[in-house]
Each structure stands twice: as C-alpha cells, then as structure tokens.
Short mmCIF file of C-alpha atoms and ligand atoms in Angstrom, two decimals:
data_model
loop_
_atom_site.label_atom_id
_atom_site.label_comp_id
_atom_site.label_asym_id
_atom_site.label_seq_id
_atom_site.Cartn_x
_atom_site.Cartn_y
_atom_site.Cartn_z
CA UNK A 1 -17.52 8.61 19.47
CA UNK A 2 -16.82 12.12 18.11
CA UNK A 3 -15.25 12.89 15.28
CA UNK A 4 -11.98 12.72 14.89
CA UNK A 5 -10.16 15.44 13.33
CA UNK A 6 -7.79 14.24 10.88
CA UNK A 7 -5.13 16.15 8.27
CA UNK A 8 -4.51 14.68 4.88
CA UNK A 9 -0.52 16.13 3.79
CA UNK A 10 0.16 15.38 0.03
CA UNK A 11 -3.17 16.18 -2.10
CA UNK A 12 -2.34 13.79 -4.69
CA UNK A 13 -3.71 10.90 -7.16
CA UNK A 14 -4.52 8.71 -4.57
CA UNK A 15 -5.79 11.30 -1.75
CA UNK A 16 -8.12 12.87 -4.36
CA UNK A 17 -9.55 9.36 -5.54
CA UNK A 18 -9.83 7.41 -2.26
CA UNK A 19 -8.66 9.18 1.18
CA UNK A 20 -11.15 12.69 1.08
CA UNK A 21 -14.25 10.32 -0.06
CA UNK A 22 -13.47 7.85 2.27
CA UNK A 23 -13.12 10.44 5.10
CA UNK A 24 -16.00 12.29 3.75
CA UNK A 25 -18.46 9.39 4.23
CA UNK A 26 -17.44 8.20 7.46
CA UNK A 27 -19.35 9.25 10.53
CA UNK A 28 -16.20 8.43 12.69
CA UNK A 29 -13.90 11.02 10.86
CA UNK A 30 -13.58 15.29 9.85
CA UNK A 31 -11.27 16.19 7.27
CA UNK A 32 -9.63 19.05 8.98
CA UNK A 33 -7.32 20.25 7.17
CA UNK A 34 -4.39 19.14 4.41
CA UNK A 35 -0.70 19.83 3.86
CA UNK A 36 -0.04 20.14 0.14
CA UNK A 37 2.79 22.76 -1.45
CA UNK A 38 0.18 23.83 -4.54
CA UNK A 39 -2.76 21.78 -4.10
CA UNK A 40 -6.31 22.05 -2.33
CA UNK A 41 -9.29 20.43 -0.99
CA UNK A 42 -12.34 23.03 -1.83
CA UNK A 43 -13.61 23.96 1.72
CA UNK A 44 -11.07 22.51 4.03
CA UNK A 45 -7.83 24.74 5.04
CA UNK A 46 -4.65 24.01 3.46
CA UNK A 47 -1.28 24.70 4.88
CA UNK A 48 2.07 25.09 2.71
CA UNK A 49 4.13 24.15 5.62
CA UNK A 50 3.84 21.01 7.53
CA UNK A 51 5.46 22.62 10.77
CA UNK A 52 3.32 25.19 10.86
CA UNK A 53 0.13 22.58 10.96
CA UNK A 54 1.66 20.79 13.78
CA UNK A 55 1.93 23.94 15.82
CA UNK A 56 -1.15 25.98 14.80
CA UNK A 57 -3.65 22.76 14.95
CA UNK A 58 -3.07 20.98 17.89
CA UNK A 59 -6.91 19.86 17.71
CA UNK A 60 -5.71 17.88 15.01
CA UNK A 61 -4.64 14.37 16.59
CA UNK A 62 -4.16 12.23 13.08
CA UNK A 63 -2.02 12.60 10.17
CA UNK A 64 -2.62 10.78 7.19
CA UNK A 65 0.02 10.79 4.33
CA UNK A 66 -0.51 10.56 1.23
CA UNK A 67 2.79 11.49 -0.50
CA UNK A 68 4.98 9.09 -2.65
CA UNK A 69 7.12 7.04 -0.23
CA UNK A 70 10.35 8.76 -0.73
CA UNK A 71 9.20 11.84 1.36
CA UNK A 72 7.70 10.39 3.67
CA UNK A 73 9.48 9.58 6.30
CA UNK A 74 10.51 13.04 7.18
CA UNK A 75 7.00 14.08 7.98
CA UNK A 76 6.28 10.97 9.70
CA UNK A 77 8.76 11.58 12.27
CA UNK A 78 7.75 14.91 12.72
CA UNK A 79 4.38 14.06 13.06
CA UNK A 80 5.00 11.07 15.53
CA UNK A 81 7.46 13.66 17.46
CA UNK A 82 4.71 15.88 17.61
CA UNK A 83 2.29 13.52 19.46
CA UNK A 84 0.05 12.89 16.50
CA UNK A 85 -1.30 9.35 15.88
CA UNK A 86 -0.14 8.47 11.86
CA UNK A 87 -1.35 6.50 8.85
CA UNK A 88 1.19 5.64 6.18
CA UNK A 89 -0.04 4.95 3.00
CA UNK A 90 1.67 1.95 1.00
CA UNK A 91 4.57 1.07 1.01
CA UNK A 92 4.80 2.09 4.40
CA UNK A 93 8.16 3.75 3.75
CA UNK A 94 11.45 3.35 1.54
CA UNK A 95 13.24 1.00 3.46
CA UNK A 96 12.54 -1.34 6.23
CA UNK A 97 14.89 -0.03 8.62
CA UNK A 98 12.67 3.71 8.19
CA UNK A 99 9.83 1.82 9.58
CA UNK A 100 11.37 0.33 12.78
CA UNK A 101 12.69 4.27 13.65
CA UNK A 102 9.31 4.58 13.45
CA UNK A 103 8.02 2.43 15.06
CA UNK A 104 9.85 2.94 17.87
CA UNK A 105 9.09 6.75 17.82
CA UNK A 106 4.92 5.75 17.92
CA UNK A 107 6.15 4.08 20.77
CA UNK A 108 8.01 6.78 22.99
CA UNK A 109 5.46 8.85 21.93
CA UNK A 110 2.46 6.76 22.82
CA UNK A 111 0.46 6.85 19.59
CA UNK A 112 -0.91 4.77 17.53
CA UNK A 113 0.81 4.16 14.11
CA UNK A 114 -0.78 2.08 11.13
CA UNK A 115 0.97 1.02 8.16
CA UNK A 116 -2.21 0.56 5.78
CA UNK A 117 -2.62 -2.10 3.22
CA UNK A 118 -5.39 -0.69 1.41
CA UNK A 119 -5.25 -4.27 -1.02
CA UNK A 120 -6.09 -6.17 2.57
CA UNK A 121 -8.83 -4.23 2.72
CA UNK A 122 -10.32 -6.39 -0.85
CA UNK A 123 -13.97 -7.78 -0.64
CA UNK A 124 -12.60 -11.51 -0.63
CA UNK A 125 -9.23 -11.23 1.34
CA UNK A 126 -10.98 -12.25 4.51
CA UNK A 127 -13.09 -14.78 2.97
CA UNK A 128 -9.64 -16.34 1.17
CA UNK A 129 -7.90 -16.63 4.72
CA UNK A 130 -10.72 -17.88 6.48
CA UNK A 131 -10.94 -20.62 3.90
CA UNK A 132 -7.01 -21.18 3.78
CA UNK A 133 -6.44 -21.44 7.64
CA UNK A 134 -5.18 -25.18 8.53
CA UNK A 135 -4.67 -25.95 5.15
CA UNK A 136 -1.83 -27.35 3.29
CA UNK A 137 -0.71 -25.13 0.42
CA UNK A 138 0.54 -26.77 -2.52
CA UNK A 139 1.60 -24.23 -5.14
CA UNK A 140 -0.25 -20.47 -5.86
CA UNK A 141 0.57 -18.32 -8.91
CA UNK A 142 0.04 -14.15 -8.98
CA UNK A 143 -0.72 -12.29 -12.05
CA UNK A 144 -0.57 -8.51 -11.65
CA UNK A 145 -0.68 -6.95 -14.80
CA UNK A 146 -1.50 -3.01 -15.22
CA UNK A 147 -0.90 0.08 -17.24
CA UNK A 148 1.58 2.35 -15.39
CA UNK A 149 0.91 5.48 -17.49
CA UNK A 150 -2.90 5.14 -16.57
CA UNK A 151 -2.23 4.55 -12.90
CA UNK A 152 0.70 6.56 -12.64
CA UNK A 153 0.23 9.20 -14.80
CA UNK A 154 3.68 11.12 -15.13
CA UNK A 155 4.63 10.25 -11.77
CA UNK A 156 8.54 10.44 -12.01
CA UNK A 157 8.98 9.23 -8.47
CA UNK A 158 7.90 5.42 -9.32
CA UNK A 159 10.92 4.95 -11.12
CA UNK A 160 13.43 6.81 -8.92
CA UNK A 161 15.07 4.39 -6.15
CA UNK A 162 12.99 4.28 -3.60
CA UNK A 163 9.74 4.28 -5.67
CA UNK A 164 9.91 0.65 -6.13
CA UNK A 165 8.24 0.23 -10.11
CA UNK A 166 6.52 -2.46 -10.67
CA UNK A 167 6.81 -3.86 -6.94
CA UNK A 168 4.76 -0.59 -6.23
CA UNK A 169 1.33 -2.52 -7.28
CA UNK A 170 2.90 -5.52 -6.87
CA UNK A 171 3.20 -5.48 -2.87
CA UNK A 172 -0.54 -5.38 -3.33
CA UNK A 173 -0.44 -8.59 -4.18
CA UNK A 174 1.81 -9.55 -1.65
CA UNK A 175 0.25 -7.41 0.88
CA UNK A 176 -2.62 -9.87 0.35
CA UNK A 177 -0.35 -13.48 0.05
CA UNK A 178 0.90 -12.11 3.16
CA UNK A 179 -2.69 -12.04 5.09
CA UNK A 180 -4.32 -15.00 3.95
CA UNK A 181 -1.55 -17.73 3.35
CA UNK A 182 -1.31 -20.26 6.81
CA UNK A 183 2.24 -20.37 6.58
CA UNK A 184 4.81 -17.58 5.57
CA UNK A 185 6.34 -17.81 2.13
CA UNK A 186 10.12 -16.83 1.33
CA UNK A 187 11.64 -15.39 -2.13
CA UNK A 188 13.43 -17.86 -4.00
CA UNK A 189 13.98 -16.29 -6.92
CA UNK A 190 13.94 -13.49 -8.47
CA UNK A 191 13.80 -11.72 -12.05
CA UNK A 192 13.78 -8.23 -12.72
CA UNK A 193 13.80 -5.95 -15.96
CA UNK A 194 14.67 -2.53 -15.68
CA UNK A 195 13.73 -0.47 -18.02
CA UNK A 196 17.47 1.31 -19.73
CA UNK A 197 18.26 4.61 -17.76
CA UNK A 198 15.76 3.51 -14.80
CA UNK A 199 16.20 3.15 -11.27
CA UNK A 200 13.60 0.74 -10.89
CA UNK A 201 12.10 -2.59 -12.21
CA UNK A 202 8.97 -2.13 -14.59
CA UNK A 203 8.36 -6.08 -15.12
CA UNK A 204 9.39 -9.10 -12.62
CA UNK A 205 9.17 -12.55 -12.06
CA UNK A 206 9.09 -14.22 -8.60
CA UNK A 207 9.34 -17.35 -7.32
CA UNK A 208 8.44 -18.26 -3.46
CA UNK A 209 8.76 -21.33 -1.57
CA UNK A 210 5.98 -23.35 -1.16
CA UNK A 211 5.45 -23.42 -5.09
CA UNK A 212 3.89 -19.30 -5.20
CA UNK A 213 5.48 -17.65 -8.28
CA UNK A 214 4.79 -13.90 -8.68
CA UNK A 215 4.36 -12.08 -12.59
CA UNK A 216 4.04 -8.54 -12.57
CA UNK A 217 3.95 -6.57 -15.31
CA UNK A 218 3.74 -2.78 -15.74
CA UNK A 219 3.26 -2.32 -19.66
CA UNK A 220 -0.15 -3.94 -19.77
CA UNK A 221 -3.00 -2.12 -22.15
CA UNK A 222 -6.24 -2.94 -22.64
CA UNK A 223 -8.03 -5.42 -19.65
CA UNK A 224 -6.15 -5.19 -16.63
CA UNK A 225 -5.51 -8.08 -14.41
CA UNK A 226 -4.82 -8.57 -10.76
CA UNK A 227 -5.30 -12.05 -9.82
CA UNK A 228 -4.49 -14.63 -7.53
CA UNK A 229 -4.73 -18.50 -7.41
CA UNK A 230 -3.52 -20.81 -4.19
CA UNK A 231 -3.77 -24.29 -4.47
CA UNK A 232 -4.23 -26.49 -1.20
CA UNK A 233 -4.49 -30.23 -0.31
CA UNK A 234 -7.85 -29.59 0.01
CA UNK A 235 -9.26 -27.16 -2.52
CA UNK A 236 -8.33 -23.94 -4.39
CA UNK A 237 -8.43 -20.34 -3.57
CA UNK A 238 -8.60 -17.63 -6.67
CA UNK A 239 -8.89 -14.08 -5.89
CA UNK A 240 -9.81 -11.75 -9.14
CA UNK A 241 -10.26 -7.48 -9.26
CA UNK A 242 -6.94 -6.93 -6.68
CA UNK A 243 -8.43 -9.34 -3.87
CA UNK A 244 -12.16 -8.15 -4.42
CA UNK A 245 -13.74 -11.24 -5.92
CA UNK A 246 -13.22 -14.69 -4.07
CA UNK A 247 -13.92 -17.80 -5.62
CA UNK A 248 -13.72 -21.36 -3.81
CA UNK A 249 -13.65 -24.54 -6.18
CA UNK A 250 -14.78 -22.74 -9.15
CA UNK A 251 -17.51 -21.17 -6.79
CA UNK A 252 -18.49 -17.77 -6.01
CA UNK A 253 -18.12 -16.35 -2.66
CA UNK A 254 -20.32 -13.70 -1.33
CA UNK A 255 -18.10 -10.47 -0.11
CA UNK A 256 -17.50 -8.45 2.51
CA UNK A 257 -19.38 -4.50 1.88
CA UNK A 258 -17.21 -2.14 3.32
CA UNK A 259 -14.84 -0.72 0.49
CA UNK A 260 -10.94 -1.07 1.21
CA UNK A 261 -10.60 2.48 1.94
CA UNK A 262 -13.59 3.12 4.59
CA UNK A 263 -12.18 0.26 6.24
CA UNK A 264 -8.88 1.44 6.57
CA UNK A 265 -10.55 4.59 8.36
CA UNK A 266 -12.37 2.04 10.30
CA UNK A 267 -9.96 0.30 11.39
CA UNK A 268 -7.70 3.41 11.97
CA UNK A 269 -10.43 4.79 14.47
CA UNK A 270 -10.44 1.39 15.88
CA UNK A 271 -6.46 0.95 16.80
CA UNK A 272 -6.50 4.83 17.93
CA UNK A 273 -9.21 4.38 19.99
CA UNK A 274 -7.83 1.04 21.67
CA UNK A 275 -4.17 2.78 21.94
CA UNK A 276 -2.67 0.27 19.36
CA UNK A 277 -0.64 0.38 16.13
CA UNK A 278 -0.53 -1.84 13.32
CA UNK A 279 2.85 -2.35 11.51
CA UNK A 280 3.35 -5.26 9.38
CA UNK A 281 6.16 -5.32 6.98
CA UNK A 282 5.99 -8.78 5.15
CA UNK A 283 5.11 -7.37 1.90
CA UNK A 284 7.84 -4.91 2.00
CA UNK A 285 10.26 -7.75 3.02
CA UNK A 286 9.25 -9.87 0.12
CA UNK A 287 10.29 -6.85 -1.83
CA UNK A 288 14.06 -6.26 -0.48
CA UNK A 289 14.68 -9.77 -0.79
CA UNK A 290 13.46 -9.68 -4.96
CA UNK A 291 15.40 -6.69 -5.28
CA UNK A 292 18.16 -7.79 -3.25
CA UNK A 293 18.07 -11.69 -5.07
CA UNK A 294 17.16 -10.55 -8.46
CA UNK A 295 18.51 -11.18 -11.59
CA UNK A 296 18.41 -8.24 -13.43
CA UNK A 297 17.86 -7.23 -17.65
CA UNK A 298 18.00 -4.31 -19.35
CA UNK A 299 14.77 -3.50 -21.58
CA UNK A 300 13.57 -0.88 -23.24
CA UNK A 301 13.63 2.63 -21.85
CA UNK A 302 10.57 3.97 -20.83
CA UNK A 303 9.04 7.28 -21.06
CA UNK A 304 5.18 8.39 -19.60
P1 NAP B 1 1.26 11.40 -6.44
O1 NAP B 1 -0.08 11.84 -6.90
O2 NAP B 1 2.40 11.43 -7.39
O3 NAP B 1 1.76 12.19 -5.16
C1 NAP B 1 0.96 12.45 -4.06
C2 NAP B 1 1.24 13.85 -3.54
O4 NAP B 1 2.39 13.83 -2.68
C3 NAP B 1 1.59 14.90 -4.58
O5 NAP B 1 0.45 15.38 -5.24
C4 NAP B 1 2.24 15.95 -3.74
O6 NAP B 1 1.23 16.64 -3.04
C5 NAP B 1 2.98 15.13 -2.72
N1 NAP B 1 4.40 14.97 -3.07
C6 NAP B 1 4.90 14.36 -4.17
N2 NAP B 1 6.25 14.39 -4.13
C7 NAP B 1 6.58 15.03 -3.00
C8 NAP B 1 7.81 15.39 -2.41
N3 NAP B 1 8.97 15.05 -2.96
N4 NAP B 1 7.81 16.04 -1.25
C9 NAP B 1 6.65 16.37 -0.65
N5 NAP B 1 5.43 16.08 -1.18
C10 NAP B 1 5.41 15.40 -2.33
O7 NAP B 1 1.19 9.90 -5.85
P2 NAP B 1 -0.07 8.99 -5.53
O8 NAP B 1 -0.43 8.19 -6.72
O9 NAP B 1 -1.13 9.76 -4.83
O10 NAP B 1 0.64 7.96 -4.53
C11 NAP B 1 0.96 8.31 -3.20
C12 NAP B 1 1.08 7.02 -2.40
O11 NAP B 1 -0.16 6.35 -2.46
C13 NAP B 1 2.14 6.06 -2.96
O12 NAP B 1 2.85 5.47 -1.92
C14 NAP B 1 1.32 5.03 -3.72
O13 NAP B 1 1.93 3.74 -3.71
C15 NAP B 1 0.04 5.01 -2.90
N6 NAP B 1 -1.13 4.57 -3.69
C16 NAP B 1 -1.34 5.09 -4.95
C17 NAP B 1 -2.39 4.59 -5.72
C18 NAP B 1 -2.67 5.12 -7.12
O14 NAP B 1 -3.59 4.60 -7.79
N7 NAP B 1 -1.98 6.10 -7.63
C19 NAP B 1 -3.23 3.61 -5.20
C20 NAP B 1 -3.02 3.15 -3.90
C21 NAP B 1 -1.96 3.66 -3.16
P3 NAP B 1 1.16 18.22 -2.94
O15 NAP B 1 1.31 18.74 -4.33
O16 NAP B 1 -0.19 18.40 -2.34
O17 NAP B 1 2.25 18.65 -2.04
#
C-alpha cells in the first residue's frame, strides 16, 4: 500500500509526544502537513487556517485531531463534509449526541471515521479479554491515580465544561473495562469533588454493577498508578501501567509489541482501507451517567 497522506490539526502535548512519532515510524503513513494557529512540525507545512487545508490539499485524504475536545467538533464536521476520512482523539467529542452527527456525516459522506482509544491499544488489554471471555465476573476495582499538573501542564481547558477533569484519564480506564469485560457494566453510583470555582470534577468515586467500583484521583505526586483488577468465578485479571502489564493468577503474561499509538495508525489504515469506521462510545457513556448520577462536593480550589 502507499502511503497515506495524513494532516495532524492541533500541534499540541499529545501530537508532539505520540501522533508525529507514531506517524513518523510507520511505513503505512506521511505526515503531510498540520493545522496549528502558532505551532509547527520542523519540515512539514503548516497551515493557520483549517479551510484553507481542505481546499489547497486535496491529496490529503485523513485528518487526525489532536485538539482538546471542546473544539473539536467543528473541524470534524468540516473535515467529514469535505470528504476526508477522520481520527478523533479521546474523548471522541464533548457530548454523545456530537458523535452520532458525526457519525452520520462519515456516513453520507462515505468515509471512514475512528474514534481512537489509545488506552485499548495497552500491551495486556487483548490478553485481559481473551482471558475474561465466557467468564463470570464477580467484582473488579480501578485505581487511576495521576498528577494533573505533570500531564496537563497549564491546560485550562480540562477544567472548563466539556473538558471532563478527572474523567479525562479516567475514560482510559473505562475505555479498557469497556473492551475486555464479557458483559456490559452500568453506573450505579457516583461521587464527584469539584474543585471550588471549577467546572469539572478533579477526584471521583464510581460504583458499577456487577461489583466494579472506579477511584480516580487527579492530585496524585510521586508514583503514579493506573491499575485494574477483575475478579471472575474462575480466576483474576489485574492490569498495571494503564492496561500495559497483564497478570493472570498472580502470573505474568507475555504482551502484545506494537505500542498503543502505532496501532492506532494501524488500525486506522486498516478501517480506511476496508471502507469502515469505528465508533464506540461506552466509555463516554459511563461518563454522562457519573456526571449525570453524581453526588457532588466542593474541595479545594485548584490552580496549575
Ligand atoms: P493541548 O496540548 O492543550 O492542546 C492540543 C492543541 O490543540 C493545542 O496545542 C492547540 O494547537 C490546539 N487547541 C487548543 N485549544 C484550541 C481551541 N480552542 N481551538 C483550536 N485549537 C485548539 O492538549 P493535549 O494534551 O494535546 O490533548 C489533546 C487531546 O488529546 C485531548 O482530548 C486529550 O484527552 C488527548 N490526550 C492527551 C494526552 C496527554 O498526555 N496530554 C494523552 C492522551 C490523549 P495549536 O496551538 O497547534 O493550534
């Protein structure tokens, strides 16, 4: 296959760290050229305006973006209006509702649209549903615990609505719960503290049917944790490092190779080149219903 020519628009944290090395390596994929209003990839042409990409590169048939989720729908459409297959980085969009209009515009259009996961991407997220399939689950318990001000550095948008706080690494974790459990899950209940003068919730507490509770926590220093645990009938699941490390029965499991952001090229080559999308929005569901079931407290106020 030849390479396919694809334009990064919002040269931020993550398109820096993950998306231009992932692209960079891949055989399957050319970095073309980026949208960003100040920002740069050495080498590659940038364009200030988005509109002006669509019309001047119409060799250009994918658009990955890489901007916080409030924007993004606007250049989604656009860029699904325009013909152009699309990658949405995660969450795949504010609200749920965004991501049907979407949908259905991939749809009219005939391209291929793929609401990435990057956390179902982990080393032992496979291995953990392979192992789960048939199987009675009894109880599971997540523990995502980071440090937003080293993840997140000054990013404003995380705690304006829409940004989702803490749920923003948390539906990691439940972008993984979601892939490998047998049976779906539901919220139960919900506990959320929002930090005073904030939009959004920088610490929660979850509880799912099926005995899966949920701690996230966004104020963590030192060793960061991002662990997993379900508990079957028939043996236990743990997944450590965000869904990179599986262990089986206090055993370790060998992993897959591919890191979680070549494979979402991979697999994005792979659903353009067989005319399919990929839109699945059970972690972002599991979110509305928390936020929409959630008790909430006032904490401290925060500041980066
Ligand atoms: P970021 O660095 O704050 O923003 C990404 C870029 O989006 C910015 O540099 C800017 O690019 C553009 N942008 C920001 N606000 C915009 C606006 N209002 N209108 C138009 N463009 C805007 O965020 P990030 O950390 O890369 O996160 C982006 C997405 O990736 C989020 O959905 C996040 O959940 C996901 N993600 C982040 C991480 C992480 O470790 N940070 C990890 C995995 C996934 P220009 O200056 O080039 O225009």
């Amino acid at each position: 296959m030849a390479n396919r020519k694809v334009c990064i628009v919002g040269v931020g944290k993550i398109a820096v760290d993950q998306h231009v090395p992932a692209i960079d390596a891949s055989p399957d994929w050319e970095l073309a050229a980026t949208v960003s209003r100040k920002g740069s990839v050495e080498g590659i042409p940038t364009f200030r305006d988005f509109d002006v990409l669509l019309s001047e590169r119409p060799d250009i048939e994918v658009i990955s973006l890489c901007l916080p989720p409030q924007p993004r729908f606007q250049y989604a459409r656009k860029a699904l209006k325009a013909g152009r297959h699309v990658m949405l980085e995660k969450p795949p969009g504010q609200t749920l509702s965004e991501v049907h209009d979407l949908q259905r515009l991939a749809e009219e259009a005939g391209v291929t649209l793929f609401a990435t996961w990057h956390s179902r991407m982990g080393k032992g997220v496979a291995g953990a549903k392979a192992f789960l399939a048939g199987k009675e689950v009894t109880g599971g318990k997540i523990t995502w615990k980071e440090d937003v001000r080293h993840w997140h550095p000054g990013q404003e948008w995380v705690f304006e609505p829409g940004g989702l706080g803490v749920f923003d690494p948390g539906i990691n974790a439940l972008s993984i719960l979601t892939e490998i459990l047998p049976k779906p899950v539901h919220v139960t209940r919900a506990e959320l503290d929002f930090p005073d003068g904030r939009q959004t919730p920088i610490a929660a507490r979850v509880e799912f049917s099926r005995g899966v509770t949920m701690e996230l926590d966004w104020l963590q220093t030192g060793p960061q944790t991002w662990d997993m645990e379900i508990h079957t009938t028939e043996g236990s699941a743990v997944l450590k490092f965000g869904g990179n490390e599986l262990w089986i029965d206090g055993q370790q499991q060998p992993a897959a190779e591919i890191e979680e952001y070549p494979a979402l090229y991979a697999r994005m080559a792979d659903l353009v080149e067989n005319g399919r999308s990929d839109v699945d929005l059970s972690p972002l569901t599991h979110v509305a219903d928390a936020m929409t079931l959630g008790r909430r407290n006032v904490v401290a106020p925060f500041a980066f």
